[in-house]
Coordinates of C-alpha atoms and ligand atoms in Angstrom, one line a residue:
M191 CA -22.4 -17.4 -8.3
P192 CA -18.7 -18.0 -7.8
Q193 CA -16.3 -15.0 -7.5
Q194 CA -15.5 -13.6 -10.9
I195 CA -11.8 -13.0 -11.6
W196 CA -10.4 -11.0 -14.5
L197 CA -7.7 -13.0 -16.2
D198 CA -5.9 -11.5 -19.2
D199 CA -8.9 -10.6 -21.5
R200 CA -12.0 -11.9 -19.7
L201 CA -13.8 -12.8 -16.5
V202 CA -13.6 -16.4 -15.3
D203 CA -15.0 -18.2 -12.3
S204 CA -12.5 -18.2 -9.4
D205 CA -11.9 -22.0 -9.7
Q206 CA -10.9 -21.5 -13.3
A207 CA -8.6 -18.5 -12.6
K208 CA -5.3 -20.2 -13.0
I209 CA -1.8 -19.2 -14.2
S210 CA 1.1 -21.3 -15.3
V211 CA 3.7 -22.6 -12.9
Y212 CA 6.2 -21.2 -15.4
D213 CA 4.9 -17.6 -14.8
H214 CA 7.9 -15.5 -13.8
G215 CA 5.6 -13.7 -11.3
L216 CA 5.6 -17.0 -9.3
L217 CA 9.1 -18.1 -10.2
Y218 CA 10.9 -14.8 -9.5
G219 CA 8.4 -12.4 -8.0
D220 CA 8.7 -10.6 -11.4
G221 CA 5.7 -8.4 -11.7
V222 CA 3.8 -5.4 -10.3
F223 CA 0.6 -4.9 -8.4
E224 CA -1.8 -2.5 -6.8
G225 CA -4.3 -2.7 -3.9
I226 CA -7.3 -0.4 -4.4
R227 CA -10.4 0.3 -2.3
V228 CA -14.0 0.6 -3.3
Y229 CA -16.0 2.9 -1.0
S230 CA -19.7 3.5 -1.4
G231 CA -19.6 2.1 -4.9
R232 CA -16.7 4.2 -6.1
I233 CA -13.2 3.1 -6.9
F234 CA -11.1 5.3 -4.7
E235 CA -8.2 7.2 -6.4
H236 CA -8.5 4.8 -9.4
D237 CA -6.4 6.9 -11.8
A238 CA -3.6 7.4 -9.2
H239 CA -3.4 3.7 -8.6
L240 CA -3.3 2.9 -12.3
K241 CA -0.7 5.6 -12.9
R242 CA 1.5 4.1 -10.2
L243 CA 1.1 0.6 -11.7
F244 CA 2.1 1.8 -15.2
E245 CA 5.1 3.6 -13.6
S246 CA 6.2 0.5 -11.6
A247 CA 5.8 -1.5 -14.8
R248 CA 7.9 0.9 -16.8
A249 CA 10.6 0.9 -14.2
I250 CA 11.0 -2.9 -14.5
R251 CA 10.6 -2.9 -18.3
L252 CA 7.3 -4.7 -18.2
L253 CA 4.9 -3.7 -20.9
I254 CA 1.3 -3.9 -19.6
P255 CA -0.6 -5.5 -22.5
M256 CA -3.4 -2.9 -22.6
D257 CA -3.6 0.8 -22.3
F258 CA -4.7 2.9 -19.3
E259 CA -8.4 3.3 -20.3
K260 CA -8.8 -0.3 -21.2
L261 CA -7.3 -1.5 -17.9
K262 CA -9.5 1.0 -16.0
H263 CA -12.5 -0.5 -17.8
C264 CA -11.4 -4.1 -16.9
V265 CA -11.2 -3.1 -13.2
E266 CA -14.6 -1.5 -13.3
T267 CA -16.1 -4.6 -15.0
T268 CA -14.6 -6.9 -12.3
V269 CA -15.9 -4.7 -9.5
S270 CA -19.5 -4.7 -10.9
A271 CA -19.5 -8.4 -11.9
N272 CA -18.9 -9.2 -8.2
N273 CA -21.3 -6.5 -6.8
I274 CA -18.6 -4.9 -4.7
T275 CA -19.7 -1.6 -3.3
D276 CA -17.3 -1.6 -0.4
G277 CA -14.2 -3.8 -0.8
Y278 CA -10.8 -4.2 -2.1
I279 CA -9.3 -4.7 -5.5
R280 CA -6.0 -6.6 -6.1
L281 CA -4.7 -5.8 -9.6
I282 CA -1.6 -7.8 -10.6
V283 CA 0.5 -7.8 -13.8
T284 CA 3.0 -10.6 -13.9
R285 CA 5.8 -11.0 -16.3
G286 CA 4.0 -14.0 -17.7
K287 CA 4.9 -17.5 -18.7
G288 CA 8.5 -18.0 -19.8
A289 CA 11.5 -20.4 -19.8
L290 CA 13.2 -21.4 -16.5
G291 CA 15.9 -18.8 -16.0
L292 CA 15.8 -15.1 -15.0
N293 CA 15.6 -13.7 -18.6
P294 CA 12.3 -11.9 -18.6
F295 CA 12.3 -11.6 -22.4
T296 CA 11.5 -15.3 -22.7
C297 CA 8.1 -14.5 -21.4
E298 CA 5.4 -14.5 -24.0
K299 CA 2.9 -12.0 -22.6
P300 CA 2.3 -10.4 -19.2
A301 CA -0.7 -11.9 -17.3
V302 CA -3.3 -9.4 -16.0
I303 CA -5.2 -10.6 -12.9
I304 CA -7.9 -8.5 -11.2
I305 CA -9.6 -9.7 -8.0
A306 CA -12.4 -7.7 -6.4
D307 CA -13.3 -8.9 -2.9
K308 CA -14.1 -8.0 0.7
I309 CA -11.3 -6.9 2.9
Q310 CA -10.3 -7.8 6.4
L311 CA -9.3 -4.6 8.2
Y312 CA -7.8 -4.2 11.6
P313 CA -10.4 -4.6 14.3
E314 CA -12.4 -1.4 15.0
E315 CA -11.0 -1.5 18.6
M316 CA -7.5 -0.9 17.2
Y317 CA -8.6 2.3 15.4
E318 CA -10.1 3.6 18.6
N319 CA -7.2 2.7 20.9
G320 CA -4.3 2.7 18.5
M321 CA -1.8 0.0 17.7
K322 CA 1.5 -1.0 19.3
I323 CA 4.3 -1.6 16.9
I324 CA 8.1 -2.2 16.9
S325 CA 11.2 -1.1 15.0
A326 CA 12.3 -3.9 12.6
V327 CA 15.9 -5.0 12.5
T328 CA 15.5 -5.9 8.8
V329 CA 16.7 -2.8 6.8
R330 CA 14.6 -1.5 3.9
N331 CA 15.9 -2.4 0.5
H332 CA 18.6 -0.1 -0.7
P333 CA 17.1 2.1 -3.4
L334 CA 20.0 1.1 -5.7
A335 CA 19.0 -2.6 -5.2
I336 CA 15.2 -2.7 -5.5
P337 CA 13.7 0.8 -5.6
P338 CA 11.1 0.9 -2.9
Q339 CA 9.0 3.1 -5.1
V340 CA 8.3 0.2 -7.4
K341 CA 5.3 -1.8 -6.1
S342 CA 6.6 -5.1 -7.3
L343 CA 5.6 -8.7 -6.5
N344 CA 8.9 -9.0 -4.6
Y345 CA 7.8 -8.2 -1.1
L346 CA 10.2 -10.4 0.9
N347 CA 12.0 -7.4 2.4
N348 CA 8.7 -6.3 4.0
I349 CA 7.7 -9.8 4.8
L350 CA 10.8 -10.3 6.9
A351 CA 10.0 -7.2 8.9
K352 CA 6.4 -8.3 9.2
I353 CA 7.6 -11.6 10.7
E354 CA 9.6 -9.6 13.3
A355 CA 6.4 -7.8 14.1
I356 CA 4.3 -10.9 14.5
D357 CA 7.1 -12.6 16.6
N358 CA 6.8 -9.6 18.9
G359 CA 3.0 -9.9 19.1
V360 CA 2.3 -6.7 17.2
P361 CA 0.7 -6.2 13.7
E362 CA 3.3 -3.7 12.2
A363 CA 6.9 -2.7 12.2
V364 CA 8.8 0.4 11.2
M365 CA 11.5 -0.2 8.7
Y366 CA 14.6 2.0 8.6
N367 CA 16.8 2.5 5.6
H368 CA 20.5 1.7 5.2
E369 CA 21.4 5.1 6.8
G370 CA 19.2 4.5 9.8
Y371 CA 16.4 6.9 8.9
V372 CA 12.7 5.9 8.9
A373 CA 11.6 4.5 5.5
E374 CA 8.1 3.2 6.1
A375 CA 6.1 0.4 7.8
T376 CA 5.8 -3.0 6.1
G377 CA 2.6 -2.0 4.3
D378 CA 2.0 1.6 5.3
N379 CA 3.6 5.1 5.3
V380 CA 4.7 6.7 8.5
F381 CA 3.7 10.1 10.0
I382 CA 4.4 11.8 13.3
V383 CA 3.1 15.0 14.8
R384 CA 5.3 17.2 16.9
S385 CA 4.3 20.7 18.2
G386 CA 1.3 20.7 15.9
I387 CA 3.4 20.0 12.7
I388 CA 3.1 16.8 10.8
F389 CA 6.3 15.2 9.7
T390 CA 6.7 12.3 7.2
P391 CA 9.9 10.9 5.6
P392 CA 10.5 11.9 2.0
V393 CA 9.8 9.1 -0.5
S394 CA 13.6 9.1 -1.2
A395 CA 14.1 7.7 2.4
G396 CA 12.9 4.4 0.9
S397 CA 9.2 4.2 0.8
L398 CA 6.4 3.6 -1.6
E399 CA 4.8 6.8 -2.8
G400 CA 1.6 6.0 -1.0
I401 CA -1.6 7.2 -2.4
T402 CA -3.2 7.4 1.0
R403 CA -0.2 9.4 2.1
K404 CA -0.8 11.9 -0.7
V405 CA -4.5 12.2 0.1
V406 CA -3.9 12.6 3.9
I407 CA -1.2 15.3 3.2
A408 CA -3.8 17.2 1.1
I409 CA -6.5 16.9 3.8
A410 CA -4.1 18.1 6.5
K411 CA -3.0 21.1 4.5
K412 CA -6.6 21.9 3.7
H413 CA -7.3 22.1 7.5
G414 CA -4.4 24.4 8.0
I415 CA -2.0 21.8 9.4
E416 CA 1.6 22.2 8.3
V417 CA 3.1 19.0 6.7
L418 CA 6.9 18.7 6.3
E419 CA 8.9 16.0 4.6
K420 CA 11.9 15.3 6.7
N421 CA 14.2 12.4 7.5
L422 CA 13.1 10.9 10.8
T423 CA 15.2 9.0 13.3
R424 CA 14.1 6.3 15.8
M425 CA 14.4 9.0 18.4
D426 CA 12.0 11.3 16.5
L427 CA 9.4 8.5 16.7
Y428 CA 10.0 7.9 20.4
I429 CA 9.4 11.5 21.4
A430 CA 6.5 12.2 19.0
D431 CA 3.3 13.7 20.3
E432 CA 1.3 11.6 17.8
F433 CA 2.1 8.8 15.4
F434 CA 0.0 7.3 12.7
L435 CA 0.3 5.1 9.6
T436 CA -1.5 5.4 6.3
G437 CA -2.2 2.8 3.6
T438 CA -5.0 1.6 1.3
A439 CA -5.9 -1.3 3.6
A440 CA -5.2 0.4 7.0
E441 CA -6.4 3.9 6.0
V442 CA -5.3 6.2 8.9
I443 CA -4.5 4.3 12.1
G444 CA -2.9 5.7 15.3
V445 CA 0.2 4.2 16.8
V446 CA 0.3 4.5 20.6
E447 CA 3.5 2.5 21.4
I448 CA 6.7 1.7 19.6
D449 CA 9.5 -0.5 21.1
G450 CA 7.8 -0.2 24.5
R451 CA 7.8 3.6 24.5
Q452 CA 4.3 5.2 24.9
I453 CA 3.4 7.8 22.3
G454 CA 1.6 10.9 23.7
N455 CA -0.9 10.0 26.3
G456 CA -1.2 6.4 25.0
K457 CA -4.3 7.2 22.8
P458 CA -4.6 8.2 19.2
G459 CA -4.1 12.0 19.2
A460 CA -6.3 14.8 18.1
V461 CA -4.6 15.3 14.7
T462 CA -4.8 11.6 14.0
Q463 CA -8.4 11.4 14.9
L464 CA -9.3 14.4 12.7
L465 CA -7.4 13.0 9.7
R466 CA -9.1 9.6 10.1
K467 CA -12.5 11.2 10.2
K468 CA -11.9 13.5 7.2
F469 CA -10.3 10.6 5.2
F470 CA -13.4 8.5 5.9
E471 CA -15.7 11.4 4.7
L472 CA -13.7 12.0 1.6
A473 CA -13.5 8.3 0.7
H474 CA -17.3 7.9 1.1
G475 CA -18.0 10.9 -1.1
K476 CA -18.5 13.5 1.5
S477 CA -16.4 16.6 1.4
A478 CA -13.3 16.4 3.6
Ligands
PMP510 N1 4.3 1.1 1.8 C1 4.2 -0.1 1.3 C2 5.4 -1.0 1.4 C3 3.0 -0.6 0.9 O1 2.9 -1.9 0.4 C4 1.8 0.2 0.8 C5 0.5 -0.2 0.3 N2 0.0 -1.3 1.1 C6 2.0 1.5 1.3 C7 3.2 2.0 1.8 C8 0.8 2.5 1.4 O2 0.5 2.9 0.1 P1 -1.0 3.2 -0.4 O3 -1.5 4.3 0.5 O4 -0.8 3.6 -1.8 O5 -1.7 2.0 -0.2

């Protein structure tokens, strides 16, 4: 049976899942989305993801054409129709089909698209040995331009930094804000450990309010590790004892080198390893 995609109000075969070339999601990147994981048959942090989607939509004056509970049900229906017990959900709400021209109010009705599929993670070897990354030259969007808290379909800012990473032969890049402080990585939040304390930039430094970030902070605190939100400089990253990234796709992954500087002893550190293990246990329904 072909992949079943939720489109607006029903499931359709993937080859029938089509949207208009006049959709402003395509024409202007006008829309919002979420990436959500399914672990051991459960949708991880489902409510938190939907809440963020509704908030992103509200921020850009996009009215999602169904309520929270109905959308939740549509996501669950799509996951079960595709027999996904461990996988990834891409939930997208575009502005919909409208006239050429920026005016979003020419669009009749937002399109709701839900894809539930497998996910390609970083290779296991990278979780064991850590990843090498770089600092991007591309500055994170100014919060007064496109608020980084809005998870919109307009990802060019991050894509430009991702291209820098790929050009340098690494999978990720740290993005700094217009003041030079660490904002986030292209698709992940940034954490460092120094003298046993975890530091992460405040969301106001220019990051998405990551759901994995929130979960990992809670796990750390539960295990008696202090977590402080603080503006971080490039120097802070260079001299960190440990460095890791969090995100729905990446989960918790250690960084062992940035801009040619080795972090710690060049292996994912003890705090990183503990958090990765506890995150896995929590995600799979075992107590963290
Ligand atoms: N920052 C950006 C720019 C992201 O796209 C994401 C999600 N991939 C994250 C951070 C991590 O957020 P979450 O843990 O909610 O996936």
